Amino acid sequence: MILKRARTLTWVSAAIILISLGFLILVPQLFVGNSFLISTFVFANIYSILAMSWDLLSGYTGQISFGHSFFFGIGAYTSALLSMHLGWSPLYTIPLGGVMASLGGLLVATPALRLRGPYLSLITLVSALGIDQLIRVLKLGSTGAEGAIQCEIDLATGVNHCVPPISANEVEVYYFALGLMVCIAIFLIFLVRSRIGLAFEAIRDDEEAAEAAGIDAKKYKILAFMISGFLAGLAGAVMVHKMQQASPGLVLDLNISIEAIVASVLGGMGTILGPVGGAYFYILIRELLRPFGQWRLFAVFVIALLILLFIPRGVLAEIRLRLMHWIKSEKPKEPQQGARA
Amino acid sequence: MSKAGVINGAILQFDGVSKSFGGLQAINHLSFDVREGEILGLIGPNGAGKTTIFNLITGVYHPDQGKIRFQNTEITGWQPHRVVNAGIARTFQIPRPFHHKTITKNVEIALIPNAILSHGLSKQERSDTVSQLCAKVSVCKIFGTEGCHLIEDGFCDCMFEFPSALPHAALRNLEIAKAMATKPNLLLLDEPFAGLTMSEVDDMSALLRTMKQEGRTQIVVDHNMRGLMRLVDRVVVINFGQKLAEGTPEEIAKNPAVQEAYLSGSSN
């Protein structure tokens, strides 16, 4: 009975996910020529990747990061500089951005892992602030203004030289972002269900007990940092090719770190798909309700506060927990409990 | 469990170990052996250093002086997970389950290998091992079944239950199942009887004896002298981080120095 219910549930969730995915695949057909909306969905996918990457490190492994813009920015700048100055295709420079972000994570995380809890979070926050200033000081951007990389017109030829887009066709960019997001989601769902994911969760729940169970906590934490950094770096890299420019304000702002956290918390930490829902919710409200000005962001944060107060686990995590109770309440003696779920 | 390479039947040698915390000398030149296959009781008044000894063996603390050898390999200063994988498992004084994972997953966590790319056990082997361990310590008894029936594909029928649903005694059993999953040759039990009723103490003792028959050496720390003395083969008494006495339970019960330490301790 228990397993039967669990299997039914698996089918229902699979159906819901497939319907949502079907809708997302049809977006360019449903809103032909609506560049603004298609762009908004591209941003939603980028933020989904960022939020999932945060969820792996913070939701699953318990290493709360306040500075995911660190990875996002390293990926963004790496890809922007390589593609603009070496002329490489974004299809190569985006993964390289991820690799650089991953290495950046390794560099910062390895010494920081002896710290736990709020101290580790502070290290991530300060790292993000540090790289922001570094980029500004180095004046990496060819225009020299505060490290921004913008389009330059070559005076001799009159050619406008920008960070290249992934594709000139906005629909192709859309499918690239959606495809990447879906592949990463599938990868992460397999990862967290594997024994590696189990080790991550053991470390989150009780690091000392995990060590007592024979788990090399440091090794698994570094792995979590590197995978999370890689994915956030990919998100940042896609972002610069979408915007065709990079600047500290665009890809290194602390707001980005906060937005990743808000999206994950809204959807439910430790669920992978919850942060995707949270990111879509956040970006769609932020972009589609622009006529309401700053009020829309205020509204998002009020909703976030209400969710934190009443559904602290996040929306998807709460649904999952209730369904778990429903699966268990198989005894016909308790019809109310079954009916409620 | 192999006799090869073990001198004098000692599985663990604690050799002149000292550990201080600031000005407090918690362990002071302490030496004792644990013999292969025995249950050794470690007793002493509060603050004598019993849990510190466990933390030194498992690598949570590193000794200031002295050496710890396990099966003739020096393990002094090893990281906790390395000690566990060498064959020493522990349970905690206060049970520390992974609260957000189900009971079966709690046990499965202890089966995870550290080589990230190695396959380790197959999924089937893992779930079989988990079910056997859960059944062995009867962790799921509370859910109305005797032990843990294998209802389908080796799943345990408490696979959807979380540790928060378990009463205290079952949490202690879960700790033991987690420790056993690491396949230890030496098991360190920190107050396994704490908070248990008389009949639960008997059940726990029976479980520990069964494990002894399977060849698992054990060190047990406990304040429950009656339960402990009936269970153990030998006793080491610790006071102020030093060895006060060592011998069979009968010898220890008659030892005037031990009576002194305990009586003076309890009269305060």
Coordinates of C-alpha atoms in Angstrom, one line a residue:
Chain A
M1 CA 0.0 0.0 0.0
I2 CA 2.7 2.4 1.0
L3 CA 4.8 1.7 -2.1
K4 CA 1.7 1.8 -4.3
R5 CA 0.9 5.3 -3.1
A6 CA 4.5 6.3 -3.5
R7 CA 4.5 5.1 -7.0
T8 CA 1.2 6.9 -7.9
L9 CA 2.8 10.0 -6.5
T10 CA 5.9 9.6 -8.6
W11 CA 3.7 9.4 -11.7
V12 CA 1.7 12.5 -10.7
S13 CA 4.8 14.6 -10.0
A14 CA 6.4 13.4 -13.3
A15 CA 3.2 14.4 -15.1
I16 CA 3.2 17.9 -13.5
I17 CA 6.9 18.4 -14.4
L18 CA 6.4 17.3 -18.0
I19 CA 3.4 19.6 -18.5
S20 CA 5.4 22.6 -17.1
L21 CA 8.3 21.6 -19.3
G22 CA 6.0 21.3 -22.3
F23 CA 4.7 24.9 -21.7
L24 CA 8.3 26.2 -21.4
I25 CA 9.2 24.5 -24.7
L26 CA 6.2 26.2 -26.4
V27 CA 6.9 29.7 -25.0
P28 CA 8.6 31.0 -28.2
Q29 CA 5.7 29.7 -30.3
L30 CA 3.0 31.0 -28.0
F31 CA 4.6 34.5 -27.7
V32 CA 6.1 35.0 -31.2
G33 CA 8.0 38.2 -31.5
N34 CA 7.6 39.1 -27.9
S35 CA 11.3 39.7 -27.2
F36 CA 10.7 41.1 -23.8
L37 CA 8.9 38.1 -22.5
I38 CA 11.3 35.6 -24.1
S39 CA 14.2 37.5 -22.6
T40 CA 12.5 37.4 -19.2
F41 CA 12.2 33.6 -19.5
V42 CA 15.9 33.5 -20.4
F43 CA 16.7 35.4 -17.2
A44 CA 14.4 33.0 -15.3
N45 CA 16.5 30.1 -16.5
I46 CA 19.8 31.7 -15.6
Y47 CA 18.5 32.5 -12.1
S48 CA 17.1 28.9 -11.9
I49 CA 20.6 27.6 -12.5
L50 CA 22.1 30.0 -10.0
A51 CA 19.4 29.1 -7.4
M52 CA 19.9 25.3 -7.9
S53 CA 23.6 25.7 -7.5
W54 CA 23.1 27.6 -4.2
D55 CA 20.7 24.9 -3.1
L56 CA 23.2 22.2 -3.7
L57 CA 25.8 23.9 -1.5
S58 CA 23.6 25.5 1.1
G59 CA 20.3 23.5 1.0
Y60 CA 21.8 20.1 0.7
T61 CA 25.3 20.4 2.2
G62 CA 24.4 23.0 4.8
Q63 CA 27.3 25.4 3.9
I64 CA 25.3 28.6 3.7
S65 CA 26.7 30.8 1.1
F66 CA 26.0 34.6 1.2
G67 CA 28.3 35.2 -1.8
H68 CA 27.2 33.2 -4.7
S69 CA 27.8 36.3 -6.9
F70 CA 31.5 35.3 -6.4
F71 CA 31.1 32.3 -8.7
F72 CA 28.5 34.0 -10.9
G73 CA 30.9 36.9 -11.5
I74 CA 34.1 34.8 -12.1
G75 CA 32.2 32.7 -14.7
A76 CA 30.8 35.9 -16.3
Y77 CA 34.1 37.7 -16.6
T78 CA 36.1 34.6 -17.7
S79 CA 33.6 34.0 -20.5
A80 CA 33.3 37.6 -21.5
L81 CA 37.1 38.2 -21.7
L82 CA 37.9 35.0 -23.5
S83 CA 35.2 35.4 -26.1
M84 CA 35.8 39.1 -26.7
H85 CA 39.6 39.2 -26.8
L86 CA 40.4 35.8 -28.1
G87 CA 37.3 35.5 -30.3
W88 CA 36.4 32.1 -29.0
S89 CA 32.8 30.9 -29.4
P90 CA 30.6 31.3 -26.3
L91 CA 29.9 27.6 -26.5
Y92 CA 33.5 27.0 -25.4
T93 CA 34.0 30.0 -23.1
I94 CA 30.8 29.3 -21.1
P95 CA 32.0 26.0 -19.8
L96 CA 35.5 27.5 -19.2
G97 CA 33.7 30.2 -17.1
G98 CA 32.2 27.4 -15.1
V99 CA 35.7 25.8 -14.6
M100 CA 37.2 29.1 -13.5
A101 CA 34.4 29.7 -11.0
S102 CA 34.9 26.1 -9.7
L103 CA 38.6 26.7 -9.2
G104 CA 37.9 30.0 -7.6
G105 CA 35.6 28.1 -5.2
L106 CA 38.3 25.6 -4.5
L107 CA 40.8 28.4 -3.7
V108 CA 38.5 30.1 -1.3
A109 CA 36.7 27.1 0.2
T110 CA 39.7 24.9 1.0
P111 CA 41.2 27.1 3.7
A112 CA 37.7 28.2 4.8
L113 CA 36.3 24.8 5.4
R114 CA 37.9 24.6 8.9
L115 CA 35.3 27.2 9.7
R116 CA 31.6 26.3 10.3
G117 CA 28.3 28.0 10.3
P118 CA 28.1 31.8 10.3
Y119 CA 31.9 32.1 9.9
L120 CA 31.9 30.2 6.7
S121 CA 29.0 32.3 5.4
L122 CA 31.0 35.4 6.2
I123 CA 34.0 34.1 4.3
T124 CA 31.7 33.6 1.2
L125 CA 30.3 37.1 1.6
V126 CA 33.7 38.8 2.0
S127 CA 35.1 36.8 -1.0
A128 CA 32.3 38.1 -3.2
L129 CA 32.9 41.7 -2.0
G130 CA 36.7 41.2 -2.6
I131 CA 36.3 40.0 -6.2
D132 CA 34.0 42.8 -6.9
Q133 CA 36.6 45.4 -5.8
L134 CA 39.4 43.4 -7.6
I135 CA 37.6 43.6 -10.9
R136 CA 37.0 47.4 -10.4
V137 CA 40.7 48.0 -9.5
L138 CA 42.1 45.9 -12.3
K139 CA 40.0 47.8 -14.8
L140 CA 39.6 44.5 -16.7
G141 CA 37.1 46.2 -19.0
S142 CA 38.6 47.7 -22.1
T143 CA 36.6 50.9 -21.5
G144 CA 38.3 51.1 -18.2
A145 CA 35.3 52.4 -16.4
E146 CA 35.1 50.5 -13.1
G147 CA 35.8 47.2 -14.7
A148 CA 32.9 47.3 -17.1
I149 CA 33.2 45.4 -20.4
Q150 CA 31.0 47.2 -23.0
C151 CA 30.6 47.5 -26.7
E152 CA 33.4 49.5 -28.4
I153 CA 33.3 50.9 -31.8
D154 CA 36.5 50.4 -33.7
L155 CA 37.1 53.9 -35.2
A156 CA 39.1 52.7 -38.1
T157 CA 36.6 50.2 -39.4
G158 CA 33.4 51.4 -37.7
V159 CA 32.7 47.8 -36.5
N160 CA 30.9 47.5 -33.2
H161 CA 32.9 45.2 -31.0
C162 CA 30.8 43.5 -28.2
V163 CA 30.7 40.4 -26.0
P164 CA 29.3 38.0 -28.6
P165 CA 25.8 36.6 -28.1
I166 CA 25.2 32.9 -27.9
S167 CA 23.2 33.3 -31.1
A168 CA 21.8 36.2 -33.0
N169 CA 18.4 34.4 -32.9
E170 CA 16.6 35.1 -29.6
V171 CA 14.6 31.8 -29.9
E172 CA 17.9 29.9 -30.1
V173 CA 19.2 31.7 -27.1
Y174 CA 16.0 30.8 -25.3
Y175 CA 16.3 27.1 -26.1
F176 CA 20.0 27.2 -25.1
A177 CA 19.2 28.6 -21.7
L178 CA 16.2 26.3 -21.1
G179 CA 18.1 23.2 -22.3
L180 CA 21.0 24.1 -20.0
M181 CA 18.7 24.6 -17.1
V182 CA 16.9 21.3 -17.7
C183 CA 20.2 19.3 -18.1
I184 CA 21.6 20.8 -14.9
A185 CA 18.3 20.1 -13.0
I186 CA 18.4 16.4 -14.2
F187 CA 22.1 16.1 -13.3
L188 CA 21.4 17.6 -9.8
I189 CA 18.4 15.4 -9.2
F190 CA 20.5 12.3 -9.9
L191 CA 23.4 13.7 -7.9
V192 CA 21.4 14.4 -4.7
R193 CA 19.7 11.0 -4.9
S194 CA 23.1 9.3 -5.2
R195 CA 25.2 8.3 -2.3
I196 CA 27.2 11.6 -2.8
G197 CA 24.0 13.5 -2.2
L198 CA 23.3 11.4 0.9
A199 CA 26.8 12.3 2.2
F200 CA 26.1 16.0 1.6
E201 CA 22.9 15.7 3.6
A202 CA 24.6 13.8 6.4
I203 CA 27.1 16.6 6.7
R204 CA 24.3 19.2 6.7
D205 CA 22.5 17.4 9.5
D206 CA 25.5 16.7 11.8
E207 CA 29.0 16.9 10.5
E208 CA 30.6 15.2 13.5
A209 CA 28.1 12.3 13.3
A210 CA 28.8 12.1 9.6
E211 CA 32.5 11.7 10.3
A212 CA 31.7 9.1 12.9
A213 CA 29.8 7.3 10.1
G214 CA 33.1 7.2 8.2
I215 CA 32.4 10.1 5.8
D216 CA 35.3 12.3 4.8
A217 CA 33.4 15.6 5.4
K218 CA 36.1 17.9 4.1
K219 CA 36.4 16.1 0.8
Y220 CA 32.6 16.1 0.3
K221 CA 32.3 19.7 1.2
I222 CA 35.0 20.7 -1.3
L223 CA 33.2 18.6 -3.9
A224 CA 30.0 20.5 -3.1
F225 CA 31.8 23.8 -3.4
M226 CA 33.3 22.9 -6.7
I227 CA 30.1 21.6 -8.3
S228 CA 28.1 24.5 -7.0
G229 CA 30.8 27.0 -8.2
F230 CA 30.9 25.4 -11.6
L231 CA 27.1 25.7 -12.1
A232 CA 26.9 29.3 -10.8
G233 CA 29.8 30.1 -13.1
L234 CA 27.9 28.7 -16.0
A235 CA 24.9 30.9 -15.1
G236 CA 27.1 34.0 -14.9
A237 CA 28.7 33.2 -18.3
V238 CA 25.3 32.7 -20.0
M239 CA 24.2 36.0 -18.4
V240 CA 27.1 38.1 -20.0
H241 CA 26.4 36.6 -23.5
K242 CA 22.7 37.4 -23.0
M243 CA 23.5 41.0 -21.9
Q244 CA 26.5 41.3 -24.3
Q245 CA 28.3 43.2 -21.6
A246 CA 29.7 42.7 -18.2
S247 CA 30.1 45.0 -15.2
P248 CA 30.5 44.6 -11.5
G249 CA 27.0 45.9 -11.0
L250 CA 25.6 43.4 -13.4
V251 CA 27.3 40.2 -12.4
L252 CA 29.0 40.8 -9.1
D253 CA 26.4 42.7 -7.2
L254 CA 25.6 41.3 -3.7
N255 CA 21.9 41.5 -4.8
I256 CA 22.5 38.5 -7.0
S257 CA 23.6 36.5 -4.0
I258 CA 20.5 37.6 -2.1
E259 CA 18.2 36.9 -5.0
A260 CA 19.6 33.3 -5.3
I261 CA 18.9 32.8 -1.6
V262 CA 15.4 34.3 -1.8
A263 CA 14.5 32.1 -4.8
S264 CA 15.7 29.0 -3.1
V265 CA 14.0 29.8 0.2
L266 CA 10.7 30.6 -1.5
G267 CA 10.7 27.3 -3.4
G268 CA 12.2 25.2 -0.6
M269 CA 15.8 24.6 0.3
G270 CA 17.0 21.1 -0.3
T271 CA 14.6 20.2 -3.2
I272 CA 16.5 21.3 -6.4
L273 CA 13.2 21.9 -8.3
G274 CA 11.9 24.2 -5.6
P275 CA 14.5 26.9 -6.3
V276 CA 13.7 26.6 -10.0
G277 CA 10.1 27.5 -9.1
G278 CA 11.3 30.2 -6.8
A279 CA 13.5 31.7 -9.4
Y280 CA 10.8 31.7 -12.1
F281 CA 8.4 33.3 -9.6
Y282 CA 10.9 36.0 -8.6
I283 CA 12.0 36.9 -12.1
L284 CA 8.5 36.9 -13.6
I285 CA 7.3 39.2 -10.9
R286 CA 10.4 41.4 -11.1
E287 CA 10.1 41.8 -14.9
L288 CA 6.4 41.5 -15.7
L289 CA 5.2 43.8 -13.0
R290 CA 7.6 46.6 -14.0
P291 CA 4.7 49.1 -14.3
F292 CA 4.3 48.9 -10.5
G293 CA 7.9 50.2 -10.1
Q294 CA 9.7 49.4 -6.9
W295 CA 6.4 48.2 -5.3
R296 CA 6.7 44.9 -7.1
L297 CA 10.0 44.1 -5.4
F298 CA 8.5 45.2 -2.1
A299 CA 5.6 42.8 -2.8
V300 CA 8.1 39.9 -3.5
F301 CA 9.9 40.4 -0.3
V302 CA 6.6 40.6 1.7
I303 CA 5.6 37.3 0.1
A304 CA 9.0 35.9 1.0
L305 CA 8.6 37.1 4.6
L306 CA 5.1 35.5 4.8
I307 CA 6.5 32.2 3.4
L308 CA 9.3 32.3 5.9
L309 CA 6.9 32.9 8.7
F310 CA 4.2 30.3 7.7
I311 CA 6.0 27.8 5.5
P312 CA 9.6 28.0 6.7
R313 CA 10.5 25.0 4.7
G314 CA 9.5 26.6 1.4
V315 CA 6.6 25.8 -0.8
L316 CA 7.9 22.7 -2.6
A317 CA 9.5 21.2 0.5
E318 CA 6.2 21.7 2.5
I319 CA 4.2 20.0 -0.3
R320 CA 6.7 17.1 -0.3
L321 CA 6.5 16.7 3.4
R322 CA 2.6 16.6 3.4
L323 CA 2.6 14.1 0.6
M324 CA 5.0 12.0 2.6
H325 CA 2.5 12.0 5.5
W326 CA -0.2 11.1 3.0
I327 CA 1.8 8.1 1.8
K328 CA 2.3 6.9 5.3
S329 CA -1.3 7.4 6.4
E330 CA -2.4 4.2 4.7
K331 CA -4.6 3.0 7.6
P332 CA -8.3 3.3 6.8
K333 CA -8.9 4.1 10.4
E334 CA -7.8 7.7 9.9
P335 CA -9.8 9.0 7.0
Q336 CA -9.4 12.6 8.0
Q337 CA -5.7 12.6 7.7
G338 CA -5.9 11.0 4.3
A339 CA -8.6 13.5 3.2
R340 CA -6.6 16.5 4.3
A341 CA -3.6 15.6 2.2
Chain B
M1 CA 39.0 -10.1 13.4
S2 CA 42.1 -11.7 12.0
K3 CA 44.5 -12.8 14.6
A4 CA 47.4 -12.1 12.3
G5 CA 49.5 -9.2 13.2
V6 CA 48.0 -8.6 16.7
I7 CA 50.5 -8.8 19.5
N8 CA 49.4 -10.4 22.8
G9 CA 45.8 -10.4 21.6
A10 CA 45.5 -6.6 22.1
I11 CA 43.3 -5.0 19.4
L12 CA 43.8 -1.5 20.8
Q13 CA 46.7 -0.1 22.8
F14 CA 46.5 3.1 24.6
D15 CA 50.1 4.0 25.4
G16 CA 51.1 6.8 27.7
V17 CA 48.5 9.2 26.4
S18 CA 48.1 12.7 27.8
K19 CA 45.6 15.4 26.8
S20 CA 45.0 18.7 28.4
F21 CA 42.5 21.5 27.7
G22 CA 44.0 24.8 28.8
G23 CA 45.0 24.2 32.4
L24 CA 42.9 21.1 32.8
Q25 CA 44.9 17.8 32.5
A26 CA 42.0 15.7 31.2
I27 CA 44.1 12.5 30.5
N28 CA 47.4 12.0 32.3
H29 CA 49.8 9.4 31.0
L30 CA 47.1 6.8 30.7
S31 CA 47.9 3.3 29.3
F32 CA 45.6 0.3 28.9
D33 CA 45.0 -2.4 26.4
V34 CA 41.8 -3.7 24.9
R35 CA 42.0 -7.4 24.2
E36 CA 40.6 -8.9 21.0
G37 CA 37.0 -10.2 21.5
E38 CA 36.3 -8.8 24.9
I39 CA 33.9 -6.3 26.3
L40 CA 35.9 -3.8 28.3
G41 CA 34.1 -1.5 30.8
L42 CA 35.4 2.0 31.3
I43 CA 34.2 3.5 34.5
G44 CA 34.9 6.5 36.6
P45 CA 33.3 9.4 38.3
N46 CA 31.9 12.3 36.3
G47 CA 34.6 14.2 34.6
A48 CA 37.1 11.4 35.0
G49 CA 37.9 11.6 31.2
K50 CA 35.9 8.7 29.8
T51 CA 34.4 10.5 26.9
T52 CA 37.7 12.3 26.3
I53 CA 39.3 8.8 25.8
F54 CA 36.7 8.0 23.2
N55 CA 37.3 11.3 21.4
L56 CA 41.1 10.6 21.5
I57 CA 40.6 7.1 20.0
T58 CA 38.2 8.3 17.3
G59 CA 40.4 11.3 16.3
V60 CA 38.1 14.0 17.4
Y61 CA 40.9 15.2 19.7
H62 CA 44.6 14.6 19.1
P63 CA 46.8 13.5 22.1
D64 CA 49.5 15.9 23.4
Q65 CA 51.7 12.9 24.2
G66 CA 51.6 9.1 23.7
K67 CA 50.5 6.7 21.1
I68 CA 47.3 4.9 20.2
R69 CA 47.6 1.7 18.2
F70 CA 44.8 -0.3 16.6
Q71 CA 45.6 -3.7 15.3
N72 CA 49.3 -2.8 15.4
T73 CA 48.8 0.3 13.2
E74 CA 49.5 3.6 14.9
I75 CA 46.3 5.7 14.5
T76 CA 47.4 8.7 16.6
G77 CA 46.3 11.9 15.0
W78 CA 44.2 10.3 12.3
Q79 CA 41.0 12.1 11.1
P80 CA 37.8 10.7 12.5
H81 CA 36.6 9.2 9.2
R82 CA 39.9 7.5 8.6
V83 CA 39.7 5.9 12.1
V84 CA 36.2 4.7 11.3
N85 CA 37.2 3.2 8.0
A86 CA 40.1 1.4 9.8
G87 CA 37.5 -0.4 11.8
I88 CA 36.6 1.6 14.9
A89 CA 33.0 2.8 15.3
R90 CA 31.4 4.8 18.1
T91 CA 28.0 5.7 19.4
F92 CA 27.4 9.0 21.0
Q93 CA 26.3 9.6 24.6
I94 CA 23.3 11.6 23.3
P95 CA 22.0 9.9 20.1
R96 CA 22.8 11.9 17.1
P97 CA 20.6 10.7 14.2
F98 CA 20.5 12.6 10.9
H99 CA 17.1 14.2 11.6
H100 CA 16.1 15.0 8.1
K101 CA 16.7 11.6 6.7
T102 CA 14.5 8.5 7.2
I103 CA 15.6 5.7 9.6
T104 CA 16.8 3.5 6.7
K105 CA 18.7 6.3 5.1
N106 CA 20.3 7.0 8.5
V107 CA 21.9 3.6 8.4
E108 CA 22.7 3.8 4.7
I109 CA 24.8 6.9 5.3
A110 CA 27.2 4.8 7.2
L111 CA 27.7 2.6 4.1
I112 CA 28.9 5.5 1.9
P113 CA 32.4 5.0 0.6
N114 CA 34.8 8.0 0.4
A115 CA 36.2 7.2 -3.0
I116 CA 33.8 9.5 -5.0
L117 CA 34.1 7.6 -8.2
S118 CA 34.0 4.0 -6.9
H119 CA 30.8 2.1 -7.0
G120 CA 31.0 0.5 -3.6
L121 CA 28.0 -1.7 -2.8
S122 CA 25.2 -2.1 -5.3
K123 CA 21.8 -0.5 -4.6
Q124 CA 20.4 -4.0 -3.8
E125 CA 23.3 -4.9 -1.5
R126 CA 23.0 -1.6 0.3
S127 CA 19.3 -1.9 1.0
D128 CA 19.7 -5.5 2.0
T129 CA 22.5 -4.6 4.5
V130 CA 20.4 -1.7 5.9
S131 CA 17.3 -4.0 6.3
Q132 CA 19.4 -6.6 8.1
L133 CA 20.9 -4.1 10.4
C134 CA 17.6 -2.5 11.2
A135 CA 16.1 -5.9 11.9
K136 CA 19.0 -6.9 14.0
V137 CA 18.7 -4.0 16.4
S138 CA 14.9 -4.0 16.1
V139 CA 14.8 -0.3 15.6
C140 CA 11.4 -0.4 13.9
K141 CA 9.7 -2.5 16.6
I142 CA 7.8 0.6 17.7
F143 CA 5.9 0.6 14.4
G144 CA 4.0 -2.5 15.4
T145 CA 6.0 -5.2 13.6
E146 CA 8.5 -7.6 15.1
G147 CA 11.8 -6.1 14.0
C148 CA 11.8 -5.1 10.4
H149 CA 10.1 -7.2 7.9
L150 CA 11.4 -7.1 4.4
I151 CA 8.1 -6.2 2.7
E152 CA 9.2 -5.8 -0.8
D153 CA 12.5 -5.6 -2.7
G154 CA 14.4 -5.6 0.6
F155 CA 12.7 -2.4 1.8
C156 CA 12.3 -2.0 5.4
D157 CA 8.7 -1.1 6.5
C158 CA 9.9 1.8 8.5
M159 CA 11.6 3.3 5.4
F160 CA 9.3 6.3 5.5
E161 CA 9.7 7.0 9.2
F162 CA 12.0 9.7 10.6
P163 CA 14.2 9.5 13.7
S164 CA 11.8 12.0 15.4
A165 CA 9.2 9.2 15.5
L166 CA 11.5 6.9 17.6
P167 CA 11.5 6.6 21.4
H168 CA 14.7 7.0 23.3
A169 CA 15.6 3.3 23.4
A170 CA 15.1 2.9 19.7
L171 CA 17.3 5.9 19.0
R172 CA 20.0 4.2 20.9
N173 CA 19.5 1.1 18.8
L174 CA 19.7 3.2 15.7
E175 CA 23.0 4.6 16.9
I176 CA 24.3 1.0 17.1
A177 CA 22.9 0.1 13.7
K178 CA 24.7 3.1 12.2
A179 CA 27.9 2.1 13.9
M180 CA 27.6 -1.5 12.8
A181 CA 27.1 -0.4 9.2
T182 CA 30.7 0.7 9.1
K183 CA 31.7 -3.0 9.9
P184 CA 33.8 -2.2 12.9
N185 CA 36.1 -4.6 14.6
L186 CA 36.1 -2.4 17.7
L187 CA 32.9 -0.6 18.9
L188 CA 33.0 2.2 21.4
L189 CA 29.7 2.6 23.2
D190 CA 29.3 5.9 25.1
E191 CA 26.7 5.3 27.9
P192 CA 24.5 2.9 25.9
F193 CA 22.2 2.3 28.9
A194 CA 21.6 6.0 29.7
G195 CA 17.9 6.7 30.1
L196 CA 16.8 3.1 29.5
T197 CA 14.3 1.2 31.7
M198 CA 15.4 -2.0 33.4
S199 CA 14.0 -4.2 30.7
E200 CA 15.5 -2.1 27.9
V201 CA 18.9 -2.4 29.7
D202 CA 18.4 -6.2 29.5
D203 CA 17.6 -6.0 25.8
M204 CA 20.6 -3.8 25.1
S205 CA 22.9 -6.1 27.1
A206 CA 21.6 -9.0 25.1
L207 CA 22.3 -7.2 21.8
L208 CA 25.8 -6.3 22.9
R209 CA 26.5 -9.9 23.9
T210 CA 25.3 -11.1 20.5
M211 CA 27.7 -8.7 18.9
K212 CA 30.5 -10.0 21.1
Q213 CA 29.8 -13.5 19.9
E214 CA 30.2 -12.3 16.4
G215 CA 33.7 -11.2 17.3
R216 CA 33.2 -7.5 17.8
T217 CA 35.4 -6.1 20.5
Q218 CA 33.7 -3.4 22.6
I219 CA 34.5 -0.7 25.0
V220 CA 31.5 0.4 27.1
V221 CA 31.4 3.6 29.2
D222 CA 28.4 3.8 31.5
H223 CA 27.2 5.0 34.9
N224 CA 24.8 2.1 35.2
M225 CA 27.1 -0.1 37.3
R226 CA 24.7 -3.0 37.7
G227 CA 24.1 -3.3 34.0
L228 CA 27.7 -2.7 33.1
M229 CA 29.3 -5.1 35.6
R230 CA 27.1 -8.0 34.4
L231 CA 28.0 -7.4 30.8
V232 CA 31.8 -6.7 30.8
D233 CA 34.7 -9.1 30.9
R234 CA 37.2 -6.6 32.3
V235 CA 37.0 -3.1 33.8
V236 CA 39.4 -0.2 33.7
V237 CA 38.6 2.5 36.3
I238 CA 39.6 6.0 35.5
N239 CA 39.9 8.9 38.0
F240 CA 41.2 12.4 37.2
G241 CA 42.5 11.1 33.8
Q242 CA 44.6 8.4 35.4
K243 CA 44.1 4.6 35.7
L244 CA 42.9 3.8 39.2
A245 CA 42.4 0.1 38.8
E246 CA 42.0 -2.7 36.2
G247 CA 40.6 -6.2 36.5
T248 CA 37.6 -8.4 36.4
P249 CA 34.3 -7.0 37.6
E250 CA 34.7 -9.0 40.9
E251 CA 38.1 -7.7 41.6
I252 CA 37.0 -4.1 40.9
A253 CA 34.0 -4.4 43.2
K254 CA 36.3 -5.4 46.0
N255 CA 39.0 -2.8 45.3
P256 CA 39.3 -0.3 48.2
A257 CA 40.7 2.5 45.9
V258 CA 37.7 2.2 43.6
Q259 CA 35.3 2.3 46.6
E260 CA 37.1 5.3 47.9
A261 CA 36.8 7.2 44.6
Y262 CA 33.2 6.4 44.1
L263 CA 32.2 6.9 47.8
S264 CA 34.0 10.1 48.1
G265 CA 32.5 11.2 44.8
S266 CA 29.0 10.4 45.8
S267 CA 29.2 11.9 49.3
N268 CA 29.5 15.4 47.9

